[in-house]
Short mmCIF file of N, CA and C in Angstrom, two decimals:
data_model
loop_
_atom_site.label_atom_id
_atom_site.label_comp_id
_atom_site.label_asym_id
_atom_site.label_seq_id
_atom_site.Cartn_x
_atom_site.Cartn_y
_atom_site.Cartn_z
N UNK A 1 23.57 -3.14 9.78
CA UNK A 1 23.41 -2.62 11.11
C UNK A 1 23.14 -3.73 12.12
N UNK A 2 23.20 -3.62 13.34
CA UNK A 2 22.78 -3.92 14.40
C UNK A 2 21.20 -4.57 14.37
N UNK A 3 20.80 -5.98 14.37
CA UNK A 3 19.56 -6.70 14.55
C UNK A 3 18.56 -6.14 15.00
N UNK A 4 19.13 -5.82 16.85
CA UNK A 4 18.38 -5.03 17.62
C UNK A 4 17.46 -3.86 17.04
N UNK A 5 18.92 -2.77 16.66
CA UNK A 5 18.58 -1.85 15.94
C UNK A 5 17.72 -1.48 15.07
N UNK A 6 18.05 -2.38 13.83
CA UNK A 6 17.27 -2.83 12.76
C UNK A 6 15.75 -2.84 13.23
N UNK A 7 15.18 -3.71 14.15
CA UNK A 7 14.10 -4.05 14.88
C UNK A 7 13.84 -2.76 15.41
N UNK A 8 14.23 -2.50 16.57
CA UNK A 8 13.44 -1.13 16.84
C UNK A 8 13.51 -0.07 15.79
N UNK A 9 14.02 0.11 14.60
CA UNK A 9 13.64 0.87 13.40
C UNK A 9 12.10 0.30 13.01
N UNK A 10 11.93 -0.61 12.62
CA UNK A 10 11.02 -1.06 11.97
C UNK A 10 9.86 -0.83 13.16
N UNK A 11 9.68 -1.02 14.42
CA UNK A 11 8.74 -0.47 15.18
C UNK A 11 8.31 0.87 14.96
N UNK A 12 9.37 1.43 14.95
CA UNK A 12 9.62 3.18 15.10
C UNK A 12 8.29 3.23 14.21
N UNK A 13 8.43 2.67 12.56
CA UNK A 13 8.61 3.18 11.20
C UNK A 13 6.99 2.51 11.57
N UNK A 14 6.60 1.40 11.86
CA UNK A 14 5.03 0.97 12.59
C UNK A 14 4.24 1.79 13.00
N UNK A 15 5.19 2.52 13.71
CA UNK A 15 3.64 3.57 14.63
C UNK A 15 3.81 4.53 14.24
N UNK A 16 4.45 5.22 12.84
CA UNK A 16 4.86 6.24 11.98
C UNK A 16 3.50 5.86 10.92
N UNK A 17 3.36 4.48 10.74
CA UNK A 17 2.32 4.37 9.46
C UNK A 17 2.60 3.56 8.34
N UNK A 18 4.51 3.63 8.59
CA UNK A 18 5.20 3.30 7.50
C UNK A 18 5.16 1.58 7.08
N UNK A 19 4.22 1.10 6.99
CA UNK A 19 4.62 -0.28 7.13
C UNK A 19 5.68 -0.93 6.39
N UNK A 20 5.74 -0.50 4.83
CA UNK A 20 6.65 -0.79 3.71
C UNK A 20 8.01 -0.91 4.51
N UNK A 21 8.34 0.26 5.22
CA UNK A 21 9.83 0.56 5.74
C UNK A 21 9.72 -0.34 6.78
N UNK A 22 8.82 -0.81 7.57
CA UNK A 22 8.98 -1.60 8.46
C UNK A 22 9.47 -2.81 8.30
N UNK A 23 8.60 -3.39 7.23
CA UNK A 23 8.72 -4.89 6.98
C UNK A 23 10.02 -4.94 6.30
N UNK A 24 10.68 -3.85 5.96
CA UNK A 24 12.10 -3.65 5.23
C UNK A 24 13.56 -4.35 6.21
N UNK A 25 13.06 -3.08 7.17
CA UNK A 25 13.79 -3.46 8.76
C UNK A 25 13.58 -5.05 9.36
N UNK A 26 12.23 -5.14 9.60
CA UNK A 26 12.38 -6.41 10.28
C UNK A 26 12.72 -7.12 9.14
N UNK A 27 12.71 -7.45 7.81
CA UNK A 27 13.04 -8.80 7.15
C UNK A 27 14.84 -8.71 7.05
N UNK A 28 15.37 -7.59 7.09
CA UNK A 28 16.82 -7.15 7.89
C UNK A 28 17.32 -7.56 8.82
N UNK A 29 16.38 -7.70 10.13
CA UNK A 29 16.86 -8.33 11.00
C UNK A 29 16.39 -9.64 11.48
N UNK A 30 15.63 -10.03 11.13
CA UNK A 30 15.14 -11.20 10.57
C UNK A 30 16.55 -12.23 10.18
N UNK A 31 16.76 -12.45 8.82
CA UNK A 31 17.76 -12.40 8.19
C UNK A 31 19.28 -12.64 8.61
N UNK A 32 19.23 -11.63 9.99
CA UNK A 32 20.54 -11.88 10.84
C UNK A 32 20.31 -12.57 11.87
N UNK A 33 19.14 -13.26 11.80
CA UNK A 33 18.80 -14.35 12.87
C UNK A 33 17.87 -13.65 14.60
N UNK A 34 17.43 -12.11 14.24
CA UNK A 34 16.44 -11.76 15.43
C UNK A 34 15.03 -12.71 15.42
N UNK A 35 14.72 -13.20 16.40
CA UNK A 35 13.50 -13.41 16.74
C UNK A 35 12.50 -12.21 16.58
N UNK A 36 12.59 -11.66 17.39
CA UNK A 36 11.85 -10.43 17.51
C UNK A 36 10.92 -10.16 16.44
N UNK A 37 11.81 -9.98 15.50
CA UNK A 37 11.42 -9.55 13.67
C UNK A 37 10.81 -10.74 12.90
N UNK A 38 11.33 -11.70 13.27
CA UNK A 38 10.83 -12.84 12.60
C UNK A 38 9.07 -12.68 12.76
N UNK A 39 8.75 -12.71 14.58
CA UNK A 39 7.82 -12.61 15.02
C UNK A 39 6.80 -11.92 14.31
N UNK A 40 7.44 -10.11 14.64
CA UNK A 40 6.81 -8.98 13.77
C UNK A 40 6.59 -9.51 12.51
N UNK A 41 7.26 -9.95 11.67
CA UNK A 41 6.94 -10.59 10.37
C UNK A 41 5.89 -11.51 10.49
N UNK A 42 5.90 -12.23 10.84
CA UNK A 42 4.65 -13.25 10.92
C UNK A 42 3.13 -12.78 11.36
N UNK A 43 3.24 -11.68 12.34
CA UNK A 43 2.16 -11.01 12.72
C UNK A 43 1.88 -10.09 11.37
N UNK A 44 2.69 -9.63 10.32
CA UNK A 44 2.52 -8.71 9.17
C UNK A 44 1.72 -9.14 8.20
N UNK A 45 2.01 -11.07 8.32
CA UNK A 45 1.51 -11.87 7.55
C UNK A 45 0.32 -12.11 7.54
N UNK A 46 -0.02 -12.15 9.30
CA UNK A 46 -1.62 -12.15 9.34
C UNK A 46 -2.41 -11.49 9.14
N UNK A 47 -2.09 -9.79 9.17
CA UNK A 47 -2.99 -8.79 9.07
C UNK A 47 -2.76 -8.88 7.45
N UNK A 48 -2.14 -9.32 6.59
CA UNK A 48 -2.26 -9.13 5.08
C UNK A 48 -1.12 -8.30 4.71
N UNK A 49 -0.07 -8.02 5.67
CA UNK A 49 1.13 -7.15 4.59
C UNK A 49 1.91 -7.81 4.25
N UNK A 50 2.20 -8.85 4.50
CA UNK A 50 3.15 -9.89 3.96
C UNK A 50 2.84 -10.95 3.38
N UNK A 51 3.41 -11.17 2.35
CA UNK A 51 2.94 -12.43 1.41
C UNK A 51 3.69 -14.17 1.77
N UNK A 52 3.00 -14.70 1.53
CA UNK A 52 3.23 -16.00 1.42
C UNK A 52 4.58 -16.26 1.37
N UNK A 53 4.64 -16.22 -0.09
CA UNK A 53 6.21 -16.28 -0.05
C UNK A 53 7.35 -15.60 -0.23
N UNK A 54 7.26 -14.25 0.69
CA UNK A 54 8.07 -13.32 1.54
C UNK A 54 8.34 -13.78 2.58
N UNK A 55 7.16 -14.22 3.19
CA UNK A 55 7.60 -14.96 5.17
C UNK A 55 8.61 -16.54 4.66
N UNK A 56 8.08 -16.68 3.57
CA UNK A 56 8.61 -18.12 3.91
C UNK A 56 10.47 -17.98 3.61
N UNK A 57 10.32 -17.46 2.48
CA UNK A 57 12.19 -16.54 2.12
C UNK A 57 12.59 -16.33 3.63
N UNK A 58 11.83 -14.99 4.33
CA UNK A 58 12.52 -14.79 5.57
C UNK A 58 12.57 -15.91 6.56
N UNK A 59 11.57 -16.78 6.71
CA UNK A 59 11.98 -17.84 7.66
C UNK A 59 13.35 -19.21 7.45
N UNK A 60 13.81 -18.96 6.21
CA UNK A 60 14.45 -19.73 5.36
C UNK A 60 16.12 -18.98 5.82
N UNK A 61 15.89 -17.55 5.69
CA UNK A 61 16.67 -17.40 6.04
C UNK A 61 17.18 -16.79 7.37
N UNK A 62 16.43 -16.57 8.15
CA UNK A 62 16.69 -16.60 9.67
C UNK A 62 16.96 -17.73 9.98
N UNK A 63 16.44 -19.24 9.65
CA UNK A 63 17.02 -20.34 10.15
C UNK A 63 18.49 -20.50 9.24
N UNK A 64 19.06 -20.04 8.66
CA UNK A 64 20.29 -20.39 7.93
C UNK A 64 21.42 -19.39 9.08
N UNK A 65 20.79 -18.07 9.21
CA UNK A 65 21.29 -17.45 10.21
C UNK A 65 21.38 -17.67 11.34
N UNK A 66 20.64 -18.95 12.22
CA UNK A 66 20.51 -19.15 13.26
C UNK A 66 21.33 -20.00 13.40
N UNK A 67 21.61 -20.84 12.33
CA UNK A 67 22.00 -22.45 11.71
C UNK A 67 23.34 -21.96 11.69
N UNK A 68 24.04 -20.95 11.40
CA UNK A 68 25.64 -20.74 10.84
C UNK A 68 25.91 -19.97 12.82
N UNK A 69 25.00 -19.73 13.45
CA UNK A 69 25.87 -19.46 14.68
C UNK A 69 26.11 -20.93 15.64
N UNK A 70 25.57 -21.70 15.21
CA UNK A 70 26.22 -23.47 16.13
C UNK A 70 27.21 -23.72 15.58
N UNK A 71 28.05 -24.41 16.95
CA UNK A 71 29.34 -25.19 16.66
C UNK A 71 29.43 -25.89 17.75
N UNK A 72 30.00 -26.71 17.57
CA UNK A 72 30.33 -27.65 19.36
C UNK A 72 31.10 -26.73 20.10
N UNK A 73 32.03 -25.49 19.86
CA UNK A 73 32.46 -24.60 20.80
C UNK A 73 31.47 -24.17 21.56
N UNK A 74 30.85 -23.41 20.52
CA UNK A 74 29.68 -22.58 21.59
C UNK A 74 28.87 -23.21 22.18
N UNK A 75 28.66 -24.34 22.02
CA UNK A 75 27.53 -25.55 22.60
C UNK A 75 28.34 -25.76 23.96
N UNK A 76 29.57 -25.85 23.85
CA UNK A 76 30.16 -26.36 24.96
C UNK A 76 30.48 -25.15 26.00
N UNK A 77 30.77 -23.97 25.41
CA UNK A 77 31.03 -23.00 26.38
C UNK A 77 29.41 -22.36 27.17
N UNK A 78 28.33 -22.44 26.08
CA UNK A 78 26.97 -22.06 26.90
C UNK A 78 26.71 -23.25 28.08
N UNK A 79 27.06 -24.52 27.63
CA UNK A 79 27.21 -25.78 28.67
C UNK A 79 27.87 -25.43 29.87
N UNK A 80 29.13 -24.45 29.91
CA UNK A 80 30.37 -24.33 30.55
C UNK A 80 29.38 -22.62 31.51
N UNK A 81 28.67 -21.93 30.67
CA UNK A 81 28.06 -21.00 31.18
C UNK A 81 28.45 -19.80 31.13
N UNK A 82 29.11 -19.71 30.18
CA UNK A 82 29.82 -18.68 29.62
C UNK A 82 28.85 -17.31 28.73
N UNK A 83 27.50 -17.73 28.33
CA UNK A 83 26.50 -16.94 27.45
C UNK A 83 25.58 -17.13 28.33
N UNK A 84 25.25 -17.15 29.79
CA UNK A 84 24.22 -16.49 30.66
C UNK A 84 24.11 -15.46 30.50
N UNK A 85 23.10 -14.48 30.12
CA UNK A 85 22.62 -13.46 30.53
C UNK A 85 23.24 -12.91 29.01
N UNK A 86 23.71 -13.17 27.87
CA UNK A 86 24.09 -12.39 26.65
C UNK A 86 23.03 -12.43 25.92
#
């Protein structure tokens, strides 16, 4: 699904109670490179729902996801101003 999406699921599923389903969602969108979730994840970590090395998997792989959207195209077209406001 959709990052965004993904993310506001896992909120939803937060103030439902659900944390399990939450941290499901955000390490989902996480994964596809959201901030957002990453965030939520790290805050999961502090209150004690997330383990050590769960955050660190997800941060491993949000940066691989973040890492496979650079190229000198897109470097050059956000340069060019083409991804304002996306």
């Amino acid at each position: 699904g959709h990052p965004k999406a993904r993310n506001d699921l896992g909120c939803i599923e937060e103030g439902n109670g659900r944390m399990d389903r939450a941290i499901k969602h955000w390490v989902i969108a996480a994964n596809l490179g959201l901030d957002a979730s990453l965030e939520a994840l790290k805050n999961c970590y502090r209150a004690g729902f997330v383990g050590k090395e769960d955050l660190a998997a997800a941060l491993r792989r949000h940066q691989a996801a973040v890492d496979a959207t650079k190229s000198p195209q897109r470097k050059a077209a956000t340069e060019f101003g083409m991804f304002e406001g996306v």
